[in-house]
Amino acid sequence: MSESKELQELQNRKAKLQEESRNLEETKNNLEHRIKILEEKIAIKEYENSNKQLRESIATLESKIGELERRLNEISGTTEEPTPTEQPAEVTTTTEEEPAEEEVTVTALEEPMIQEEITEDARKQSDRKKRKFF
C-alpha cells in the first residue's frame, strides 16, 4: 500500500472517530440536561404533594375550629361572631373534604334578633363547608 493511500485511510478513520466523539458528547449533554429537568420535575411534585397535605391539614383545623366555636356558642348561649381565620391568598389545587355528619339542635328562641343571628351563623358555617381551594 502506498504511503499516501495509507495516510488518506488514517485521516478518514480519524475524521469518523472525531464525528463519533462529537455525537457522543452531544448525546451525553442531552442526557445530562434531561436528568436536570427530571430532577426539577420531581422536586416540584414533592413540593406540590407537601403543600396539598398542608392545605388539607389547615382545612381540617379550620373546620375543627369552626365546630368548636359553634359548640362554645351553643354552650354559652351567646351568638358572638367567631373570629375570622386567616385564609391562604391563592391556592392552586382542589381538596376534597369528607362530609362530616351534621348535628342539629333545636331550641326555642324568644327574641327574633337572636334567631336572625343564629341563622346568619348557620349560613356562615354552611359557606365555610362549601369553600373549595383552587
Coordinates of N, CA and C in Angstrom, one line a residue:
M1 N 0.9 -1.2 0.0 CA 0.0 0.0 0.0 C 0.9 1.2 0.0
S2 N 0.5 2.2 -0.7 CA 1.3 3.4 -0.8 C 1.1 4.2 0.4
E3 N 2.1 5.0 0.7 CA 2.0 5.8 1.9 C 0.9 6.9 1.8
S4 N 0.7 7.4 0.7 CA -0.4 8.4 0.5 C -1.7 7.8 0.7
K5 N -1.9 6.6 0.2 CA -3.2 5.9 0.4 C -3.4 5.5 1.9
E6 N -2.4 5.1 2.5 CA -2.5 4.8 4.0 C -2.7 6.0 4.8
L7 N -2.1 7.1 4.4 CA -2.4 8.4 5.1 C -3.8 8.8 4.9
Q8 N -4.3 8.7 3.7 CA -5.7 9.0 3.4 C -6.7 8.2 4.3
E9 N -6.4 6.9 4.4 CA -7.3 6.0 5.2 C -7.2 6.4 6.7
L10 N -6.0 6.7 7.1 CA -5.9 7.1 8.5 C -6.6 8.4 8.8
Q11 N -6.5 9.3 7.9 CA -7.2 10.6 8.1 C -8.8 10.4 8.0
N12 N -9.2 9.5 7.1 CA -10.7 9.2 7.1 C -11.1 8.6 8.4
R13 N -10.3 7.6 8.9 CA -10.7 7.0 10.2 C -10.7 8.0 11.3
K14 N -9.7 8.9 11.3 CA -9.7 9.9 12.3 C -10.9 10.8 12.3
A15 N -11.3 11.2 11.1 CA -12.5 12.1 10.9 C -13.7 11.4 11.4
K16 N -13.9 10.1 11.1 CA -15.0 9.3 11.5 C -15.0 9.3 13.1
L17 N -13.9 9.0 13.7 CA -13.8 9.0 15.1 C -14.1 10.3 15.8
Q18 N -13.7 11.4 15.1 CA -13.9 12.7 15.6 C -15.5 13.0 15.6
E19 N -16.1 12.6 14.4 CA -17.5 12.8 14.3 C -18.3 12.0 15.3
E20 N -17.8 10.8 15.6 CA -18.5 9.9 16.6 C -18.3 10.5 18.0
S21 N -17.1 11.1 18.2 CA -16.9 11.7 19.5 C -17.8 12.9 19.7
R22 N -18.0 13.7 18.7 CA -18.9 14.9 18.8 C -20.3 14.4 19.0
N23 N -20.7 13.4 18.3 CA -22.1 12.8 18.5 C -22.3 12.3 20.0
L24 N -21.3 11.6 20.4 CA -21.3 11.1 21.8 C -21.4 12.2 22.8
E25 N -20.6 13.2 22.6 CA -20.6 14.4 23.6 C -22.0 15.0 23.5
E26 N -22.5 15.2 22.4 CA -23.9 15.8 22.3 C -24.9 15.0 22.9
T27 N -24.9 13.7 22.7 CA -25.8 12.7 23.4 C -25.6 12.8 24.9
K28 N -24.4 12.9 25.4 CA -24.1 13.0 26.8 C -24.7 14.3 27.4
N29 N -24.5 15.4 26.7 CA -25.0 16.7 27.2 C -26.5 16.6 27.2
N30 N -27.2 16.1 26.2 CA -28.6 16.0 26.1 C -29.1 15.1 27.3
L31 N -28.5 14.0 27.6 CA -28.9 13.2 28.7 C -28.7 13.9 30.1
E32 N -27.6 14.6 30.2 CA -27.4 15.4 31.5 C -28.5 16.4 31.6
H33 N -28.9 17.1 30.5 CA -29.9 18.1 30.5 C -31.3 17.5 30.9
R34 N -31.6 16.3 30.4 CA -32.8 15.6 30.7 C -32.8 15.2 32.2
I35 N -31.7 14.8 32.7 CA -31.6 14.4 34.1 C -31.9 15.6 35.0
K36 N -31.4 16.8 34.7 CA -31.7 18.0 35.4 C -33.2 18.4 35.4
I37 N -33.8 18.2 34.2 CA -35.2 18.5 34.0 C -36.0 17.6 34.9
L38 N -35.7 16.3 34.8 CA -36.5 15.3 35.6 C -36.3 15.5 37.1
E39 N -35.1 15.9 37.5 CA -34.9 16.2 39.0 C -35.7 17.4 39.4
E40 N -35.8 18.4 38.6 CA -36.6 19.6 38.9 C -38.1 19.2 38.9
K41 N -38.6 18.4 38.0 CA -40.0 17.9 38.0 C -40.3 17.2 39.3
I42 N -39.3 16.3 39.7 CA -39.5 15.5 40.9 C -39.6 16.5 42.1
A43 N -38.7 17.4 42.2 CA -38.8 18.4 43.3 C -40.1 19.2 43.3
I44 N -40.6 19.6 42.1 CA -41.8 20.3 42.1 C -43.0 19.4 42.6
K45 N -43.0 18.2 42.1 CA -44.1 17.2 42.5 C -44.0 17.0 44.1
E46 N -42.8 16.9 44.6 CA -42.7 16.7 46.1 C -43.3 18.0 46.8
Y47 N -43.0 19.1 46.3 CA -43.5 20.4 46.9 C -45.0 20.4 46.8
E48 N -45.5 20.1 45.6 CA -47.0 20.1 45.4 C -47.7 19.1 46.4
N49 N -47.1 17.9 46.5 CA -47.7 16.9 47.4 C -47.6 17.4 48.9
S50 N -46.5 18.0 49.2 CA -46.4 18.5 50.6 C -47.3 19.7 50.8
N51 N -47.5 20.6 49.9 CA -48.4 21.7 50.0 C -49.8 21.2 50.1
K52 N -50.2 20.2 49.3 CA -51.5 19.7 49.3 C -51.8 19.1 50.7
Q53 N -50.9 18.4 51.3 CA -51.1 17.8 52.6 C -51.2 18.9 53.7
L54 N -50.4 20.0 53.5 CA -50.5 21.1 54.5 C -51.9 21.8 54.3
R55 N -52.4 22.0 53.1 CA -53.7 22.6 52.9 C -54.8 21.8 53.5
E56 N -54.7 20.5 53.3 CA -55.7 19.6 53.9 C -55.7 19.7 55.4
S57 N -54.5 19.7 56.0 CA -54.4 19.9 57.4 C -55.0 21.2 57.9
I58 N -54.7 22.2 57.2 CA -55.2 23.6 57.5 C -56.7 23.5 57.4
A59 N -57.3 22.9 56.4 CA -58.7 22.9 56.2 C -59.4 22.1 57.3
T60 N -58.7 21.0 57.7 CA -59.2 20.2 58.8 C -59.2 21.0 60.1
L61 N -58.1 21.7 60.4 CA -58.0 22.5 61.6 C -59.0 23.7 61.6
E62 N -59.2 24.3 60.4 CA -60.2 25.4 60.4 C -61.6 24.8 60.6
S63 N -61.9 23.7 60.1 CA -63.2 23.0 60.3 C -63.4 22.7 61.8
K64 N -62.4 22.2 62.4 CA -62.5 21.9 63.8 C -62.6 23.1 64.6
I65 N -61.9 24.2 64.3 CA -62.1 25.5 65.0 C -63.5 26.0 64.9
G66 N -64.1 25.9 63.6 CA -65.4 26.3 63.4 C -66.4 25.5 64.3
E67 N -66.2 24.2 64.3 CA -67.1 23.3 65.1 C -67.0 23.7 66.6
L68 N -65.8 23.9 67.1 CA -65.6 24.2 68.5 C -66.2 25.5 68.8
E69 N -66.0 26.5 67.9 CA -66.6 27.8 68.2 C -68.1 27.7 68.2
R70 N -68.7 26.9 67.3 CA -70.1 26.7 67.3 C -70.6 26.1 68.6
R71 N -69.9 25.0 69.0 CA -70.2 24.4 70.3 C -70.1 25.3 71.5
L72 N -69.1 26.1 71.5 CA -68.9 27.1 72.5 C -70.0 28.1 72.6
N73 N -70.4 28.6 71.4 CA -71.6 29.5 71.3 C -72.9 28.8 71.8
E74 N -73.0 27.5 71.5 CA -74.2 26.8 72.0 C -74.2 26.7 73.5
I75 N -73.1 26.3 74.0 CA -72.9 26.1 75.4 C -73.1 27.4 76.2
S76 N -72.5 28.5 75.7 CA -72.5 29.7 76.5 C -73.8 30.5 76.2
G77 N -74.5 30.1 75.1 CA -75.8 30.8 74.8 C -75.6 32.1 74.2
T78 N -74.3 32.5 73.8 CA -74.1 33.8 73.2 C -74.1 33.5 71.7
T79 N -74.3 34.6 71.0 CA -74.2 34.5 69.5 C -73.1 35.3 68.9
E80 N -72.0 35.4 69.7 CA -70.9 36.2 69.2 C -70.3 35.6 67.9
E81 N -69.9 36.5 67.1 CA -69.4 36.1 65.8 C -68.0 35.5 66.0
P82 N -67.7 34.3 65.5 CA -66.4 33.8 65.6 C -65.4 34.6 64.9
T83 N -64.1 34.7 65.5 CA -63.1 35.4 64.9 C -62.7 34.8 63.5
P84 N -62.5 35.6 62.5 CA -62.2 35.0 61.2 C -60.7 34.5 61.2
T85 N -60.5 33.4 60.6 CA -59.2 32.8 60.5 C -58.6 33.2 59.2
E86 N -57.2 33.2 59.2 CA -56.5 33.6 58.0 C -56.8 32.6 56.9
Q87 N -57.0 33.1 55.7 CA -57.1 32.3 54.5 C -55.9 32.4 53.7
P88 N -55.5 31.3 53.0 CA -54.4 31.4 52.1 C -54.7 32.4 50.9
A89 N -53.8 33.2 50.5 CA -54.0 34.2 49.5 C -54.5 33.6 48.2
E90 N -53.9 32.6 47.7 CA -54.3 31.9 46.5 C -53.8 30.5 46.5
V91 N -54.7 29.6 46.3 CA -54.4 28.2 46.4 C -54.6 27.6 45.0
T92 N -53.8 26.7 44.5 CA -53.9 26.2 43.1 C -54.5 24.8 43.0
T93 N -54.7 24.1 44.0 CA -55.3 22.7 43.9 C -56.6 22.6 44.6
T94 N -57.4 21.7 44.2 CA -58.7 21.4 44.9 C -58.5 20.3 45.8
T95 N -59.0 20.5 47.1 CA -59.0 19.4 48.0 C -60.4 19.0 48.3
E96 N -60.6 17.7 48.5 CA -61.9 17.2 48.8 C -62.0 16.8 50.3
E97 N -63.0 17.3 50.9 CA -63.1 17.1 52.3 C -64.2 16.0 52.5
E98 N -64.0 15.2 53.5 CA -65.0 14.2 53.8 C -66.2 14.9 54.4
P99 N -67.4 14.7 53.9 CA -68.6 15.3 54.5 C -68.8 14.9 56.0
A100 N -68.8 15.8 56.9 CA -69.0 15.4 58.3 C -70.5 15.3 58.6
E101 N -70.8 14.4 59.4 CA -72.2 14.3 59.8 C -72.6 15.6 60.6
E102 N -73.7 16.2 60.2 CA -74.1 17.4 60.9 C -75.0 17.1 62.1
E103 N -74.8 17.8 63.1 CA -75.6 17.6 64.3 C -76.6 18.8 64.4
V104 N -77.9 18.5 64.5 CA -78.8 19.6 64.6 C -79.4 19.7 66.0
T105 N -79.4 20.8 66.5 CA -80.0 21.1 67.8 C -81.1 22.1 67.7
V106 N -82.3 21.8 68.1 CA -83.4 22.7 68.0 C -83.7 23.3 69.4
T107 N -83.7 24.6 69.4 CA -84.0 25.3 70.7 C -85.1 26.4 70.4
A108 N -85.9 26.6 71.4 CA -86.9 27.6 71.2 C -86.3 29.0 71.5
L109 N -86.5 30.0 70.6 CA -86.0 31.3 70.8 C -87.1 32.3 71.2
E110 N -86.8 33.1 72.1 CA -87.8 34.1 72.5 C -87.6 35.4 71.7
E111 N -86.4 35.8 71.4 CA -86.2 37.0 70.7 C -85.9 36.8 69.2
P112 N -86.6 37.5 68.3 CA -86.3 37.3 66.9 C -84.9 37.7 66.5
M113 N -84.3 38.6 67.2 CA -83.0 39.1 66.8 C -82.0 38.0 67.0
I114 N -82.1 37.2 68.1 CA -81.2 36.1 68.3 C -81.4 35.0 67.2
Q115 N -82.6 34.8 66.8 CA -82.9 33.8 65.7 C -82.2 34.3 64.4
E116 N -82.2 35.6 64.1 CA -81.6 36.1 62.9 C -80.0 35.8 63.0
E117 N -79.5 36.1 64.2 CA -78.0 35.9 64.4 C -77.7 34.4 64.2
I118 N -78.5 33.5 64.7 CA -78.2 32.1 64.6 C -78.3 31.6 63.2
T119 N -79.3 32.2 62.5 CA -79.5 31.8 61.1 C -78.3 32.3 60.3
E120 N -77.8 33.5 60.6 CA -76.6 34.0 59.9 C -75.4 33.2 60.3
D121 N -75.2 32.7 61.5 CA -74.1 31.9 61.9 C -74.2 30.5 61.1
A122 N -75.4 30.0 61.0 CA -75.6 28.7 60.3 C -75.2 28.9 58.8
R123 N -75.6 30.1 58.2 CA -75.2 30.3 56.8 C -73.7 30.4 56.7
K124 N -73.1 31.1 57.6 CA -71.6 31.2 57.6 C -70.9 29.8 57.7
Q125 N -71.5 29.0 58.6 CA -70.9 27.7 58.7 C -71.1 26.9 57.4
S126 N -72.3 27.0 56.8 CA -72.5 26.3 55.5 C -71.6 26.8 54.5
D127 N -71.4 28.2 54.4 CA -70.4 28.7 53.4 C -69.0 28.2 53.7
R128 N -68.7 28.1 54.9 CA -67.3 27.6 55.3 C -67.1 26.2 54.8
K129 N -68.2 25.3 54.9 CA -68.1 24.0 54.4 C -68.0 23.9 52.9
K130 N -68.6 24.8 52.2 CA -68.6 24.8 50.8 C -67.3 25.3 50.2
R131 N -66.5 25.9 51.0 CA -65.3 26.5 50.5 C -64.4 25.5 49.8
K132 N -63.9 25.8 48.6 CA -63.0 25.0 47.8 C -61.7 25.7 47.6
F133 N -60.7 25.0 47.5 CA -59.4 25.6 47.3 C -59.0 25.4 45.8
F134 N -58.8 26.5 45.1 CA -58.5 26.4 43.7 C -57.1 26.8 43.4

